[in-house]
mmCIF file of C-alpha atoms in Angstrom:
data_model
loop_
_atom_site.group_PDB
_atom_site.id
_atom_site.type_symbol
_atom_site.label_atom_id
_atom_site.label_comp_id
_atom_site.label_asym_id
_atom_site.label_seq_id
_atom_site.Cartn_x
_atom_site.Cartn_y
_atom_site.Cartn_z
ATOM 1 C CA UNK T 1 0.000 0.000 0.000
ATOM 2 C CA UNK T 2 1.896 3.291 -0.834
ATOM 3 C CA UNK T 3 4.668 1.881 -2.439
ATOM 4 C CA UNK T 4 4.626 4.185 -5.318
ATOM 5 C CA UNK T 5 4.692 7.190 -5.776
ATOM 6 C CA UNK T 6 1.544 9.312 -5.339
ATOM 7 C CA UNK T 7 0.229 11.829 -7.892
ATOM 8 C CA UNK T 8 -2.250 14.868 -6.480
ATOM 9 C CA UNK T 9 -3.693 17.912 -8.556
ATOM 10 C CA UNK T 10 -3.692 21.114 -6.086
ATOM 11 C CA UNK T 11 -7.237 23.169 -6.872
ATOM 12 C CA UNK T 12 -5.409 26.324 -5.229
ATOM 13 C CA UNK T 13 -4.439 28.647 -7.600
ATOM 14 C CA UNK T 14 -2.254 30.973 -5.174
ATOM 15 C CA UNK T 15 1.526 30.202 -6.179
ATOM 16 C CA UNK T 16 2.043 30.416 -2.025
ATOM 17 C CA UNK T 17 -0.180 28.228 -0.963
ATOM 18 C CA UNK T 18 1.164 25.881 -3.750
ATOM 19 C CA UNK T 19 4.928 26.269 -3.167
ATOM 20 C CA UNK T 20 4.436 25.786 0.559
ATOM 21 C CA UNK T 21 2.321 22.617 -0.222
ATOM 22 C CA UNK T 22 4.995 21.326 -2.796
ATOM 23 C CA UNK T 23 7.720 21.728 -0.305
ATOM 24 C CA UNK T 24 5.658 19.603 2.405
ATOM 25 C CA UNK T 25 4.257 16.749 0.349
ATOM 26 C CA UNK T 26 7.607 16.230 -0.911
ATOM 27 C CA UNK T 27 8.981 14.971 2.155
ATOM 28 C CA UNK T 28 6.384 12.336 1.476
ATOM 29 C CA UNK T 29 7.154 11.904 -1.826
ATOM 30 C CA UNK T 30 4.245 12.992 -3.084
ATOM 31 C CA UNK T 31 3.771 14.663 -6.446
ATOM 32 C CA UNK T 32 1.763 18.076 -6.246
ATOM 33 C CA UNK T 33 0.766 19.108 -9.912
ATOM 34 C CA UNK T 34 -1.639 22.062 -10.704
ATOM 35 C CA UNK T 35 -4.817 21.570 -12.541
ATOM 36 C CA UNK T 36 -3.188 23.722 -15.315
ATOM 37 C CA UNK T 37 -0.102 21.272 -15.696
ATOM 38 C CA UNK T 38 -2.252 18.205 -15.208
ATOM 39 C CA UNK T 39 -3.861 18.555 -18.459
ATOM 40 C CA UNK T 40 -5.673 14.957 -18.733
ATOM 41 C CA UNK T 41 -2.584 13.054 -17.119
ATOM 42 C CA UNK T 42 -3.842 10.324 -14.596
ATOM 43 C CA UNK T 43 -3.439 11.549 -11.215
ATOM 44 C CA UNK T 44 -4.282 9.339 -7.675
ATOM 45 C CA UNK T 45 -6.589 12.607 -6.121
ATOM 46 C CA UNK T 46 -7.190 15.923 -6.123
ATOM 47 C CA UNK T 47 -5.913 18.604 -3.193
ATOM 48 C CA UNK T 48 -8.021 20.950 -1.564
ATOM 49 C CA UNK T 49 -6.915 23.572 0.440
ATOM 50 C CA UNK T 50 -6.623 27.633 0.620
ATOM 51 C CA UNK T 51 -9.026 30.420 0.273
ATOM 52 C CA UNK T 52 -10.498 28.867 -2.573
ATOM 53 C CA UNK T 53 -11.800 25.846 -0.957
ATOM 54 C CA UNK T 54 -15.497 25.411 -1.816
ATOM 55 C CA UNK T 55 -17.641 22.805 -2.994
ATOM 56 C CA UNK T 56 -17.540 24.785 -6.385
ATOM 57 C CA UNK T 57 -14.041 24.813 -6.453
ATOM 58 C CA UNK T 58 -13.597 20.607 -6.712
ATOM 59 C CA UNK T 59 -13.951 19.829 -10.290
ATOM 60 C CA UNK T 60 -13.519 15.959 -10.799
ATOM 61 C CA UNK T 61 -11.378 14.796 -13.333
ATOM 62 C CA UNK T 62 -12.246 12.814 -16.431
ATOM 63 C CA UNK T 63 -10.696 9.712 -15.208
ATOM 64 C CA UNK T 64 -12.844 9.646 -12.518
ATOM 65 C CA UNK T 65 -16.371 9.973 -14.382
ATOM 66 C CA UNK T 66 -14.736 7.456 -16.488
ATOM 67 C CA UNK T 67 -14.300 4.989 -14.390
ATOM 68 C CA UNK T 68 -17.935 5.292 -12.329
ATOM 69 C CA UNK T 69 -19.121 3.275 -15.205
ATOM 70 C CA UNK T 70 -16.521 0.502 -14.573
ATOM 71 C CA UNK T 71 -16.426 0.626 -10.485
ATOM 72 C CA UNK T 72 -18.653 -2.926 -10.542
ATOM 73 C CA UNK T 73 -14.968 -4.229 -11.778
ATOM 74 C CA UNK T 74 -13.314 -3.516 -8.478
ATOM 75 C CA UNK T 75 -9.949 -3.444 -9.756
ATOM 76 C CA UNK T 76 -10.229 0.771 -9.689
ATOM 77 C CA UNK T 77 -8.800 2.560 -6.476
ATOM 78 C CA UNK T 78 -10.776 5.553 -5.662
ATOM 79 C CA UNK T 79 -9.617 8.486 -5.902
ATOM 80 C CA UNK T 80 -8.542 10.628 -3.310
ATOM 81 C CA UNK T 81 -10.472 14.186 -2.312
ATOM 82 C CA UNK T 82 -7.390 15.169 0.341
ATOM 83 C CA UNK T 83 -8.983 18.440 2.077
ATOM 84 C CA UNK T 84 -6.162 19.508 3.758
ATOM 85 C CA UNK T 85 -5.649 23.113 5.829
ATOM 86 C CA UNK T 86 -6.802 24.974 8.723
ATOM 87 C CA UNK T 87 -10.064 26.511 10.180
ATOM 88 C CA UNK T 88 -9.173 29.628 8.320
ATOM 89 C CA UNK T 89 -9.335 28.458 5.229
ATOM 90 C CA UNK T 90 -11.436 24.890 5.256
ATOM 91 C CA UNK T 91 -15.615 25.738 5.951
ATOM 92 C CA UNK T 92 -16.251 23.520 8.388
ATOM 93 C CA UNK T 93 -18.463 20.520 7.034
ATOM 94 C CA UNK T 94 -16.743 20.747 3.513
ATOM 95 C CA UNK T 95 -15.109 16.850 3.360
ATOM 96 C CA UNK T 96 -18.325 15.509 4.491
ATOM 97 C CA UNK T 97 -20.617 17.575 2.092
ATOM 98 C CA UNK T 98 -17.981 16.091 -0.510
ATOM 99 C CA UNK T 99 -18.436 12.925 0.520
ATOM 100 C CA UNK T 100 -22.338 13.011 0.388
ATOM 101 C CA UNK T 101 -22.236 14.435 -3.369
ATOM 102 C CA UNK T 102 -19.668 12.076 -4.466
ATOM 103 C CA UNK T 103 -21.164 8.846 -2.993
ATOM 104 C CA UNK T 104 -21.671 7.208 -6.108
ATOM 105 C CA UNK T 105 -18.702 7.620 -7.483
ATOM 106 C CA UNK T 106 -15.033 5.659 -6.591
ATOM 107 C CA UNK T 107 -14.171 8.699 -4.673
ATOM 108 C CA UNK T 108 -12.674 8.740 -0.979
ATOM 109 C CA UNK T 109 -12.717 11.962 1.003
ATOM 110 C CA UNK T 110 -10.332 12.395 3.593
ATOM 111 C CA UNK T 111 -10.001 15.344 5.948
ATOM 112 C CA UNK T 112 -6.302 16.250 6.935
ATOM 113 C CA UNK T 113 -4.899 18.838 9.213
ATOM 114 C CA UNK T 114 -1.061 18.735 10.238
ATOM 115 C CA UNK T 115 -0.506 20.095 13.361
ATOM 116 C CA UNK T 116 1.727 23.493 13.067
ATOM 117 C CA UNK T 117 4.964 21.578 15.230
ATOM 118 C CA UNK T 118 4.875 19.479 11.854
ATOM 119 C CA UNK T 119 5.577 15.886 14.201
ATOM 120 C CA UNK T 120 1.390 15.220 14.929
ATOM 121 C CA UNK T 121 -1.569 14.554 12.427
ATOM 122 C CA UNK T 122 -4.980 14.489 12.313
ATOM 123 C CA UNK T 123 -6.783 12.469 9.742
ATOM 124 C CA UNK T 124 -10.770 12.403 9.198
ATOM 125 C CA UNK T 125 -12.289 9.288 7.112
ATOM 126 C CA UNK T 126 -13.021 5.850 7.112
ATOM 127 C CA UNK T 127 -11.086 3.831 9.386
ATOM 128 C CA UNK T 128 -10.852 0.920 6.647
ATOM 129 C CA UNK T 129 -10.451 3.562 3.797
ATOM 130 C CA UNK T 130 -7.521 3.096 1.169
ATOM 131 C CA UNK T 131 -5.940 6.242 1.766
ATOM 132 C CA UNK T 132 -6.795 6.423 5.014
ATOM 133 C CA UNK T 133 -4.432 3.590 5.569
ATOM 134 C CA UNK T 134 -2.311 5.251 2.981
ATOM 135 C CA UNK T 135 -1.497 8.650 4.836
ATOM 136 C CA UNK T 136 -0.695 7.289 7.791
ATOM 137 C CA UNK T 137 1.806 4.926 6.776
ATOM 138 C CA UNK T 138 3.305 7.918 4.620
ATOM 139 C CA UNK T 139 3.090 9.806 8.031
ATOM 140 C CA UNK T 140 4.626 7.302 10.137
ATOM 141 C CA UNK T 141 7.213 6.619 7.706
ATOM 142 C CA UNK T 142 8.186 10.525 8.304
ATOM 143 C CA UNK T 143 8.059 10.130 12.176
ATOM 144 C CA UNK T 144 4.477 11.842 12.004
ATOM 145 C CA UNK T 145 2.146 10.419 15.081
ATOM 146 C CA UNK T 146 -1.847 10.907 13.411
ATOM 147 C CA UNK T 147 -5.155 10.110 15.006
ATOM 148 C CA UNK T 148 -7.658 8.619 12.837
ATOM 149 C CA UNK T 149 -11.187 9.792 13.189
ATOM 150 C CA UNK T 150 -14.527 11.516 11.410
ATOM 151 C CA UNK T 151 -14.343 14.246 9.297
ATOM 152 C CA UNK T 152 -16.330 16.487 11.195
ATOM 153 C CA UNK T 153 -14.480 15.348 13.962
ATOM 154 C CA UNK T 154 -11.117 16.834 12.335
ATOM 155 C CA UNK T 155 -13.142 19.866 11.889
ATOM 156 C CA UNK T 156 -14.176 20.443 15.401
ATOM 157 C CA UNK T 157 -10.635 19.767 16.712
ATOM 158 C CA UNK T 158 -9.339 22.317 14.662
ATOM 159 C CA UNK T 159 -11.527 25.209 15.302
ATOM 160 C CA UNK T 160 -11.237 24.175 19.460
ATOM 161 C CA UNK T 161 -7.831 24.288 19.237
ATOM 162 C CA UNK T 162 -7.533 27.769 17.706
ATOM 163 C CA UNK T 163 -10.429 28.633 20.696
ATOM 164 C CA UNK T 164 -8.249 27.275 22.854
ATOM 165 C CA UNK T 165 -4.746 29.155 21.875
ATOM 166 C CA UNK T 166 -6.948 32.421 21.945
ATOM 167 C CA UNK T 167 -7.706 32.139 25.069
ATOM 168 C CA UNK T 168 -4.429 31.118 26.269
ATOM 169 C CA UNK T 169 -2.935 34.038 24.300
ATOM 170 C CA UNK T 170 -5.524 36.562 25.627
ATOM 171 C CA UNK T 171 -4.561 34.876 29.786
ATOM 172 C CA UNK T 172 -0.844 35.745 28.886
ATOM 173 C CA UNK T 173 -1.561 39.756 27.702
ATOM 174 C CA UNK T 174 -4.158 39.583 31.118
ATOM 175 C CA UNK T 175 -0.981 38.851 33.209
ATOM 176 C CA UNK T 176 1.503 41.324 31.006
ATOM 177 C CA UNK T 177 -1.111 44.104 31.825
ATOM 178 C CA UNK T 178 -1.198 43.247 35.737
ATOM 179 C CA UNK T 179 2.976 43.579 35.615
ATOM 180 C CA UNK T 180 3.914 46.499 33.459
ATOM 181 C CA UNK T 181 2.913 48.232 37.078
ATOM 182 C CA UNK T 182 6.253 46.332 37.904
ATOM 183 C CA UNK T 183 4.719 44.452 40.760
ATOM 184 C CA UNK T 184 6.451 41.280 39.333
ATOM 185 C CA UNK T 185 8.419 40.055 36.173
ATOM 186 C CA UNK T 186 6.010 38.239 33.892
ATOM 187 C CA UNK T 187 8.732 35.951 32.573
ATOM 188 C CA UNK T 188 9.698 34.451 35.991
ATOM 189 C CA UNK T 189 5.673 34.151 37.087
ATOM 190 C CA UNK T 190 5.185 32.611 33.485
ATOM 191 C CA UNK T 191 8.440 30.069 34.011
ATOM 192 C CA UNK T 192 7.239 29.341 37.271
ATOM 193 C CA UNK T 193 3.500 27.807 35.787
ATOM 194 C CA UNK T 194 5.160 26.226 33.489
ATOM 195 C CA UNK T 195 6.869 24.277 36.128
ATOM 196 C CA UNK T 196 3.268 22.336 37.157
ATOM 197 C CA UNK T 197 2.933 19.744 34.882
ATOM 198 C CA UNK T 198 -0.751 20.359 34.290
ATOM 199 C CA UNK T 199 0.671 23.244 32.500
ATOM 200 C CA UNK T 200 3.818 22.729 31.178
ATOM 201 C CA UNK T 201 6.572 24.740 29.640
ATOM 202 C CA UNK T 202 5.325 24.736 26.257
ATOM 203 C CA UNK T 203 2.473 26.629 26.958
ATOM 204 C CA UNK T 204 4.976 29.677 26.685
ATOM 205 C CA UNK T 205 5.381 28.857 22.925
ATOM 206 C CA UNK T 206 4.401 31.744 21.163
ATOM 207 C CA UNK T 207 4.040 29.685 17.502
ATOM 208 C CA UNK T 208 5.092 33.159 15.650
ATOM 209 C CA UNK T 209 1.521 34.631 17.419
ATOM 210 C CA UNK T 210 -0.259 32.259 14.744
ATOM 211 C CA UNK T 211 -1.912 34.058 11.409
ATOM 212 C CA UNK T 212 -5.105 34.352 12.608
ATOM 213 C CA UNK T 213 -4.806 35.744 16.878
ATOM 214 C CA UNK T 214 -3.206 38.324 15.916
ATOM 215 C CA UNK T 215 -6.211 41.126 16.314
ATOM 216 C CA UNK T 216 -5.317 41.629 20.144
ATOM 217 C CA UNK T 217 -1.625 41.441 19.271
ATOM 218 C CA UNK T 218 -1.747 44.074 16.623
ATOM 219 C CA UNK T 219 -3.606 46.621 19.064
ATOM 220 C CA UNK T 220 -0.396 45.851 21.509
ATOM 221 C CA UNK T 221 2.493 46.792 19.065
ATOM 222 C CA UNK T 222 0.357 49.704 17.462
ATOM 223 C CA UNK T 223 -0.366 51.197 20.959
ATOM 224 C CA UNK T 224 3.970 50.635 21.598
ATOM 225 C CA UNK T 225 4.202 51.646 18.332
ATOM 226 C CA UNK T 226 2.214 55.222 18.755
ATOM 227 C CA UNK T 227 4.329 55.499 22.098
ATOM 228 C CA UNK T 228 7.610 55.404 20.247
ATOM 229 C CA UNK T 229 6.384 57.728 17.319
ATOM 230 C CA UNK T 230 5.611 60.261 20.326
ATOM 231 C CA UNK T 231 8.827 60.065 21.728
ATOM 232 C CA UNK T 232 11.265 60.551 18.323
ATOM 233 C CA UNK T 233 10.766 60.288 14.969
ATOM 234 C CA UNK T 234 12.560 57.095 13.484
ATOM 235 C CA UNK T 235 13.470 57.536 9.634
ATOM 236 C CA UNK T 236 14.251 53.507 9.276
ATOM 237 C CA UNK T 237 11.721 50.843 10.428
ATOM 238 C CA UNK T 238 12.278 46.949 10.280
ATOM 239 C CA UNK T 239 9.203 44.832 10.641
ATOM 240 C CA UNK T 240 9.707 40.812 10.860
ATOM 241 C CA UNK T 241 7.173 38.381 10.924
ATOM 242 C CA UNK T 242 5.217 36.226 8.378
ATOM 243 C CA UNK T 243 4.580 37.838 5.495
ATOM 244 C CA UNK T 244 0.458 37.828 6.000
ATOM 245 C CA UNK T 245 1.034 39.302 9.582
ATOM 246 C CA UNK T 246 3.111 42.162 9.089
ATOM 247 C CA UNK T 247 1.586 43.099 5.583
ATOM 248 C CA UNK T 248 -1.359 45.066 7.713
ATOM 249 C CA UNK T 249 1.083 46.652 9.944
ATOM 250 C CA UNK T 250 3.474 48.424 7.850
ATOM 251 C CA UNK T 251 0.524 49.296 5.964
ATOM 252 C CA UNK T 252 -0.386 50.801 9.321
ATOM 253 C CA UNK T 253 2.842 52.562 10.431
ATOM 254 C CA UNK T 254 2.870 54.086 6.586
ATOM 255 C CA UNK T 255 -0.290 55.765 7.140
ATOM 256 C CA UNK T 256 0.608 57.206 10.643
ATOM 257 C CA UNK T 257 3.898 58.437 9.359
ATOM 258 C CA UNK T 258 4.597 58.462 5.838
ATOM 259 C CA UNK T 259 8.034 59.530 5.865
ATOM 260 C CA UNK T 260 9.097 56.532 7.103
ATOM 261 C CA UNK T 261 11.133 54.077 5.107
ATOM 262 C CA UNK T 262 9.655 50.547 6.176
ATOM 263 C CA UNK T 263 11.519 47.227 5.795
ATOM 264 C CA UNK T 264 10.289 43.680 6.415
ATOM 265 C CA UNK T 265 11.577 40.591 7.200
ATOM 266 C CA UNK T 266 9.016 38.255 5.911
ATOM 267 C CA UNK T 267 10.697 34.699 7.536
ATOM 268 C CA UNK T 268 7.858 32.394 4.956
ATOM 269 C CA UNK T 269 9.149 33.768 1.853
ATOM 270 C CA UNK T 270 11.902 32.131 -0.062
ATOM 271 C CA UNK T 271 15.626 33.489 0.622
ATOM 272 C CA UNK T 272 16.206 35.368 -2.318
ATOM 273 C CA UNK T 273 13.089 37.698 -1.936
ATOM 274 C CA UNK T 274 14.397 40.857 -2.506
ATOM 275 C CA UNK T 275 11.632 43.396 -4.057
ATOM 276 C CA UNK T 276 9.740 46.846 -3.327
ATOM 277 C CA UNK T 277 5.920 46.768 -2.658
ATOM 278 C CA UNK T 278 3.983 50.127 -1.412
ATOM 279 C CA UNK T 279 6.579 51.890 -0.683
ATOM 280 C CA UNK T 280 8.056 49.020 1.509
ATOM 281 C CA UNK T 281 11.437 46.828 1.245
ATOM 282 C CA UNK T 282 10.978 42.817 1.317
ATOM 283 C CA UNK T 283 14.131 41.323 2.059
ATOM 284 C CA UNK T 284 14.993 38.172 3.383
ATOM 285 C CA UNK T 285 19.004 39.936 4.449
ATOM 286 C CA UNK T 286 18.304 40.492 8.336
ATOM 287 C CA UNK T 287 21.881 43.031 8.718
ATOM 288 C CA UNK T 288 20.974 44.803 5.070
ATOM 289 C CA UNK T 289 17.308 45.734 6.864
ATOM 290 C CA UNK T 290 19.413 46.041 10.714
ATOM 291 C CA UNK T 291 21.322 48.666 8.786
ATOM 292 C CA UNK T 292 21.032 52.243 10.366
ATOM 293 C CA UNK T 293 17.467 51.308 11.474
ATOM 294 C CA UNK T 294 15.755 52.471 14.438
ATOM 295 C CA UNK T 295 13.046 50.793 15.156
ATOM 296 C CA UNK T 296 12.701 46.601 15.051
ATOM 297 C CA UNK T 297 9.356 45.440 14.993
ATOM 298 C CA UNK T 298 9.323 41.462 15.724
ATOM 299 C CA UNK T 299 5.601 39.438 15.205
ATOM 300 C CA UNK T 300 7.206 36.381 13.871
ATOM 301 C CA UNK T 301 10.557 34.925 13.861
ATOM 302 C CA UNK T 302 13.692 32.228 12.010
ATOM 303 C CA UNK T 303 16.537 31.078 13.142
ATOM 304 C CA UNK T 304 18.484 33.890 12.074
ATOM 305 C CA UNK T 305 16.622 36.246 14.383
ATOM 306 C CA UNK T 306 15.879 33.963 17.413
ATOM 307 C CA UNK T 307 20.388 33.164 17.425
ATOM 308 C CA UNK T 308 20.508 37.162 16.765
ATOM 309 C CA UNK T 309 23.182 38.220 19.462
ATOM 310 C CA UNK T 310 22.150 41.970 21.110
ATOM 311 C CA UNK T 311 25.419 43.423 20.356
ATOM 312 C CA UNK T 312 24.978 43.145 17.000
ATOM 313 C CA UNK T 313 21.696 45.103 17.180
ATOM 314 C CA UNK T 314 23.807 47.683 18.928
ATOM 315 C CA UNK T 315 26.323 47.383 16.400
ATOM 316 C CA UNK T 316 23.465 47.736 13.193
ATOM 317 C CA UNK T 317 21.400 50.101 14.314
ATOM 318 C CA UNK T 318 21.832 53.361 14.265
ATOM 319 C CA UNK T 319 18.742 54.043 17.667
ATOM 320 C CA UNK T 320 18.561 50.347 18.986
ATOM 321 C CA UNK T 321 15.003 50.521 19.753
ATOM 322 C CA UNK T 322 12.697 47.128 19.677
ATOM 323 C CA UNK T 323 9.370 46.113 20.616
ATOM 324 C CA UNK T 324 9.174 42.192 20.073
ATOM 325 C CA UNK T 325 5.942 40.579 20.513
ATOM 326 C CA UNK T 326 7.531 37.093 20.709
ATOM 327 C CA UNK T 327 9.655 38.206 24.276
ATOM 328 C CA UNK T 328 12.932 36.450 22.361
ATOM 329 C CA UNK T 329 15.565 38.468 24.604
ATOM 330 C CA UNK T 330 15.831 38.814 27.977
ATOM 331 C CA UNK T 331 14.857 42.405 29.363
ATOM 332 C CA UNK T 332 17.874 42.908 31.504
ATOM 333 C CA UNK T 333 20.529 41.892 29.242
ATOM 334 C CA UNK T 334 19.004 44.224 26.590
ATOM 335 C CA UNK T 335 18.989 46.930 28.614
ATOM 336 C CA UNK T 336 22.652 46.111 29.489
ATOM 337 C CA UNK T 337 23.587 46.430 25.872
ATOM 338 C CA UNK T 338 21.331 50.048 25.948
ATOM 339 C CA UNK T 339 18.500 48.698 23.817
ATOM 340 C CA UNK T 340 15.614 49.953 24.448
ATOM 341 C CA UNK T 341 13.364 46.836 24.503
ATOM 342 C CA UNK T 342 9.888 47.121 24.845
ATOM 343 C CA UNK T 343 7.855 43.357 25.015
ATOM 344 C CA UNK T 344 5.063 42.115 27.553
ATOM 345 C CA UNK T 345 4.966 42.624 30.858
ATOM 346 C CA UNK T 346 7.307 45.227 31.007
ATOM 347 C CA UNK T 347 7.443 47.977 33.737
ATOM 348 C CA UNK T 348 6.341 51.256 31.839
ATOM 349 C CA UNK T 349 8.366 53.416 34.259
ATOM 350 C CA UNK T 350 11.672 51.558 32.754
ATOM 351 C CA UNK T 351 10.000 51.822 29.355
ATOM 352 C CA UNK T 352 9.791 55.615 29.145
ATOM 353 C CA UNK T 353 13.420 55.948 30.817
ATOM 354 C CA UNK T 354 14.694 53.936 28.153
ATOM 355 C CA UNK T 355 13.391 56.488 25.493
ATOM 356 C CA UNK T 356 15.879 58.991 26.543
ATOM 357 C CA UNK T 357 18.836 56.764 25.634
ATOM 358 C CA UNK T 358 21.106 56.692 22.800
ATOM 359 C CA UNK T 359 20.543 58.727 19.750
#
């Protein structure tokens, strides 16, 4: 089962959402093809994911109408309806209203969501189904634990866990609020629930703020934001995050001050990305944007940010000033290094000292 390899049309038409679904499925050795490049060729199932994913949107393939006719011969596998994605972007119900209007046909529908740490999957269908069986031998060949269960029950555990992170994200700005009074440090009384194991550590993993909690997030670093635009006037701005996430808030900062030349560090585009959009610089070269900048702006974050030593911030920038929504640095070592370092939490009295720093 599996042994070859497997052939899927994507119904997206957004070269992002295709080039970031190319890159994962061939891990599993799994050919992704567009419906323009398919052009008749026999493929094992059709991929639906993105923005466009509606029951309008899944067009089946000759082959497939084809072989209704002969599916009394049993010697046709069906084919494969992978719906595949996030709450965001999957109506909930979709895989099983495919799987209703496809009945008679040799189709299987399977729901699939891979959970964002990339090591745990989720796969809605029949138990006994063909590809059923299939993905999650391709998963566990990759090291991928999944849970097979319904459809709709893929769809529910995907729109609780985003209710769930929101309200864990929206407990963690309660407590930053309660300490910017400097009463206590919010990273020590965050450690220290981490340390009951009914909580755990990992709850302090910010997952780059996730694409779609980022509404209370964006009124904290606009608010910072404002704060720093009262106190000077920086002529250089680097935003970094995922491209969809900082996209609104340079459009933002442009509008409140539109002499200001904004850079971003978009850490999901490809490392080569080097182009001007609105008035904005996208470059994937973290010291060409550090460069005589005053202001760092961090939503999101890569490796190259994350092992980003302070001193070289000091060294780049020409007003080391950052307000990071991820907390990556810790508070008294940037102020050691005279950065001006704004992030949950923080006492507000040290904030507005800070402003009067280095010029």
């Amino acid at each position: 089962m599996c042994q070859r390899k497997l052939r899927l049309i994507s119904s997206t038409t957004n070269k992002k959402t295709q080039n970031s679904l190319m890159g994962l499925f061939a891990k599993w050795d799994i050919e992704l093809i567009s419906s323009t490049q398919a052009n008749g060729a026999a493929a094992d199932g059709l991929v639906v994911c993105g923005e466009e994913a509606t029951m309008d949107s899944v067009i089946l393939p000759d082959q497939v109408q084809d072989a209704t006719a002969n599916a009394s011969q049993g010697r046709q596998l069906p084919f494969l309806i992978l719906v595949f994605g996030e709450s965001d972007s999957i109506p909930s119900g979709l895989a099983d209203e495919l799987h209703r209007k496809y009945a008679a046909h040799p189709v299987e529908v399977v729901r699939f969501f891979l959970m964002p740490s990339g090591n745990r999957a989720i796969i809605g269908g029949e138990p006994e189904g063909h590809w059923v069986s299939c993905l999650r031998r391709l998963a566990a060949r990759e090291g991928i634990i999944s849970l097979v269960c319904a459809r709709t029950e893929v769809d529910e555990i995907v729109w609780q866990l985003d209710k769930y992170l929101r309200l864990k994200q929206r407990f963690y700005l309660h407590m930053a609020r309660r300490y910017e009074s400097g009463l206590a440090r919010l990273g020590i009384v965050a450690q220290a629930l981490g340390m009951d194991e009914r909580i755990g550590q990992g709850w302090l993993y910010q997952d780059g703020l996730g694409k779609r909690r980022m509404k209370e997030i964006e009124r904290w670093l606009q608010n910072n934001m404002k704060a720093v635009l009262t106190q000077f006037r920086p002529q250089r701005v680097v935003v970094c995050g995922y491209y969809e996430q900082i996209d609104s808030l340079t459009a933002w900062l442009i509008e409140q001050e539109p002499r200001i030349q904004t850079c971003t560090y978009a850490v999901d585009l490809p490392e080569n990305t080097n182009e001007e959009k609105d008035k904005t610089l996208i470059c994937r070269s973290l010291p060409e944007l550090l460069h005589d900048a005053e202001l760092l702006v961090i939503v999101g974050a890569d490796s190259a940010l994350e092992e980003l030593h302070l001193e070289r911030l000091t060294q780049q920038m020409k007003r080391p000033t950052v307000i990071d929504a991820l907390s990556l640095f810790p508070v008294d070592e940037a102020k050691l290094f005279g950065i001006t370092y704004i992030t949950y939490g923080q006492n507000t009295n040290d904030r507005n000292e800070n402003y009067t720093g280095r010029k």
